[in-house]
């Protein structure tokens, strides 16, 4: 390769499906049986912080299951970063699990927050999670999770990386939730090559230059070979 390409990778719940974590919108998905307004909005949290914490404690406990571990897709992305360098490969994940870091990826933006962290509502201080912390110095502690109606994290960095990228690769996301669902459009405007790797066509499928459908553990390692 003459010049090292710059690659921005957006991941969603589909990349972790084969690691034993449910996606959100599938049958038996994470939202089934839960009222999103209750467990995934700030208003729901103010109404009943304990119920919201117990929902996220339940999700967090899934990460402790030894069977939940990175799959071939996570490892392929880590290898890609190792090969091309962290300056050239950025993972922007909507996932709140820790499977990209477990696979060895370093340059990661968790735009929807992280299950293994909580935040002091008043001071903004973010820290590693203790399941039963609700208050710190009389201030409410909240999961470090971006809820519906809230602005995702590190958006300026994401837009900057998209504007400089050669490739935008979207993996395992249904394209239901903005602003992530709009990245492909932005990438197209910047003249970035756009690629969708998903089990099935997403809502934005028509906006991608290249699309390959199948389980992430198969299609991601196969596609990544183009850069290795
Ligand atoms: N390999 C690849 N893709 C898969 C696999 C798999 N093994 N299994 C499922 N998928 C695809 C589904 O076809 C679907 O298009 O992954 C996508 C998952 O979609 P969602 O459940 O909607 O998850 P996601 O797009 O990550 O949700 C975005 O919504 O609920 C909020 O904040 C939450 O970050 C989440 C955001």
mmCIF file of C-alpha atoms and ligand atoms in Angstrom, residues 11-19 21-26 29-31 36 40 71 73 93-96 111-112 145-148 171-178 180 196-203 213-220, ligand 1:
data_model
loop_
_atom_site.group_PDB
_atom_site.id
_atom_site.type_symbol
_atom_site.label_atom_id
_atom_site.label_comp_id
_atom_site.label_asym_id
_atom_site.label_seq_id
_atom_site.Cartn_x
_atom_site.Cartn_y
_atom_site.Cartn_z
ATOM 1 C CA UNK A 11 -19.891 -0.286 15.319
ATOM 2 C CA UNK A 12 -23.274 -1.204 16.767
ATOM 3 C CA UNK A 13 -24.825 -4.015 18.747
ATOM 4 C CA UNK A 14 -24.557 -6.448 15.803
ATOM 5 C CA UNK A 15 -20.797 -6.766 16.214
ATOM 6 C CA UNK A 16 -21.304 -8.097 19.741
ATOM 7 C CA UNK A 17 -24.254 -10.378 18.926
ATOM 8 C CA UNK A 18 -21.986 -13.377 18.380
ATOM 9 C CA UNK A 19 -20.264 -12.606 21.670
ATOM 10 C CA UNK A 21 -24.832 -9.906 23.972
ATOM 11 C CA UNK A 22 -28.316 -9.255 22.615
ATOM 12 C CA UNK A 23 -28.896 -6.463 20.139
ATOM 13 C CA UNK A 24 -31.486 -3.818 20.995
ATOM 14 C CA UNK A 25 -34.168 -4.106 18.345
ATOM 15 C CA UNK A 26 -34.270 -7.837 17.586
ATOM 16 C CA UNK A 29 -33.597 -7.787 22.169
ATOM 17 C CA UNK A 30 -32.510 -5.610 25.069
ATOM 18 C CA UNK A 31 -35.415 -3.203 24.714
ATOM 19 C CA UNK A 36 -37.250 3.041 27.037
ATOM 20 C CA UNK A 40 -33.078 5.139 29.044
ATOM 21 C CA UNK A 71 -15.335 -12.474 18.584
ATOM 22 C CA UNK A 73 -14.825 -9.290 14.189
ATOM 23 C CA UNK A 93 -18.757 2.527 18.894
ATOM 24 C CA UNK A 94 -22.375 2.903 19.931
ATOM 25 C CA UNK A 95 -21.860 -0.121 22.140
ATOM 26 C CA UNK A 96 -21.512 0.306 25.855
ATOM 27 C CA UNK A 111 -20.110 7.722 21.785
ATOM 28 C CA UNK A 112 -22.990 6.262 23.844
ATOM 29 C CA UNK A 145 -24.575 6.133 29.424
ATOM 30 C CA UNK A 146 -25.961 8.492 26.806
ATOM 31 C CA UNK A 147 -29.726 8.291 27.021
ATOM 32 C CA UNK A 148 -32.366 9.137 24.431
ATOM 33 C CA UNK A 171 -20.665 -2.596 11.198
ATOM 34 C CA UNK A 172 -23.634 -4.190 12.958
ATOM 35 C CA UNK A 173 -25.930 -1.219 13.321
ATOM 36 C CA UNK A 174 -29.535 -0.883 12.163
ATOM 37 C CA UNK A 175 -29.349 2.828 11.358
ATOM 38 C CA UNK A 176 -32.245 3.764 13.643
ATOM 39 C CA UNK A 177 -30.468 6.136 15.999
ATOM 40 C CA UNK A 178 -29.060 9.549 15.114
ATOM 41 C CA UNK A 180 -24.667 7.831 14.293
ATOM 42 C CA UNK A 196 -21.711 -1.398 5.256
ATOM 43 C CA UNK A 197 -20.987 -4.764 6.900
ATOM 44 C CA UNK A 198 -24.136 -6.063 8.557
ATOM 45 C CA UNK A 199 -26.302 -9.125 8.896
ATOM 46 C CA UNK A 200 -28.983 -7.493 6.760
ATOM 47 C CA UNK A 201 -29.465 -4.179 4.955
ATOM 48 C CA UNK A 202 -29.736 -1.301 7.430
ATOM 49 C CA UNK A 203 -32.123 1.638 7.039
ATOM 50 C CA UNK A 213 -24.146 -8.925 4.363
ATOM 51 C CA UNK A 214 -23.490 -11.772 6.760
ATOM 52 C CA UNK A 215 -22.494 -12.408 10.381
ATOM 53 C CA UNK A 216 -19.860 -9.944 11.588
ATOM 54 C CA UNK A 217 -17.479 -12.723 12.696
ATOM 55 C CA UNK A 218 -17.239 -13.753 9.044
ATOM 56 C CA UNK A 219 -17.650 -10.633 6.941
ATOM 57 C CA UNK A 220 -15.464 -8.301 9.029
HETATM 58 N N1 LIG B 1 -23.424 -9.709 12.591
HETATM 59 C C1 LIG B 1 -23.651 -8.499 12.016
HETATM 60 N N2 LIG B 1 -24.757 -7.770 12.222
HETATM 61 C C2 LIG B 1 -25.682 -8.276 13.051
HETATM 62 C C3 LIG B 1 -25.527 -9.527 13.688
HETATM 63 C C4 LIG B 1 -24.331 -10.261 13.432
HETATM 64 N N3 LIG B 1 -24.090 -11.443 13.982
HETATM 65 N N4 LIG B 1 -26.627 -9.761 14.444
HETATM 66 C C5 LIG B 1 -27.435 -8.706 14.280
HETATM 67 N N5 LIG B 1 -26.882 -7.804 13.432
HETATM 68 C C6 LIG B 1 -27.412 -6.508 12.976
HETATM 69 C C7 LIG B 1 -28.916 -6.463 12.900
HETATM 70 O O1 LIG B 1 -29.332 -6.935 11.631
HETATM 71 C C8 LIG B 1 -29.180 -4.967 13.075
HETATM 72 O O2 LIG B 1 -29.158 -4.283 11.827
HETATM 73 O O3 LIG B 1 -27.053 -5.537 13.935
HETATM 74 C C9 LIG B 1 -28.009 -4.489 13.932
HETATM 75 C C10 LIG B 1 -28.362 -4.167 15.370
HETATM 76 O O4 LIG B 1 -29.280 -3.106 15.416
HETATM 77 P P1 LIG B 1 -29.842 -2.489 16.797
HETATM 78 O O5 LIG B 1 -30.333 -3.584 17.680
HETATM 79 O O6 LIG B 1 -30.794 -1.426 16.421
HETATM 80 O O7 LIG B 1 -28.533 -1.888 17.512
HETATM 81 P P2 LIG B 1 -27.752 -0.535 17.210
HETATM 82 O O8 LIG B 1 -27.891 -0.125 15.775
HETATM 83 O O9 LIG B 1 -26.391 -0.698 17.760
HETATM 84 O O10 LIG B 1 -28.555 0.490 18.119
HETATM 85 C C11 LIG B 1 -28.118 1.830 18.167
HETATM 86 O O11 LIG B 1 -29.755 2.409 19.792
HETATM 87 O O12 LIG B 1 -30.901 1.620 21.582
HETATM 88 C C12 LIG B 1 -29.915 2.508 21.205
HETATM 89 O O13 LIG B 1 -28.101 3.381 22.386
HETATM 90 C C13 LIG B 1 -28.594 2.176 21.847
HETATM 91 O O14 LIG B 1 -26.381 2.164 20.867
HETATM 92 C C14 LIG B 1 -27.732 1.744 20.688
HETATM 93 C C15 LIG B 1 -28.372 2.443 19.509
#
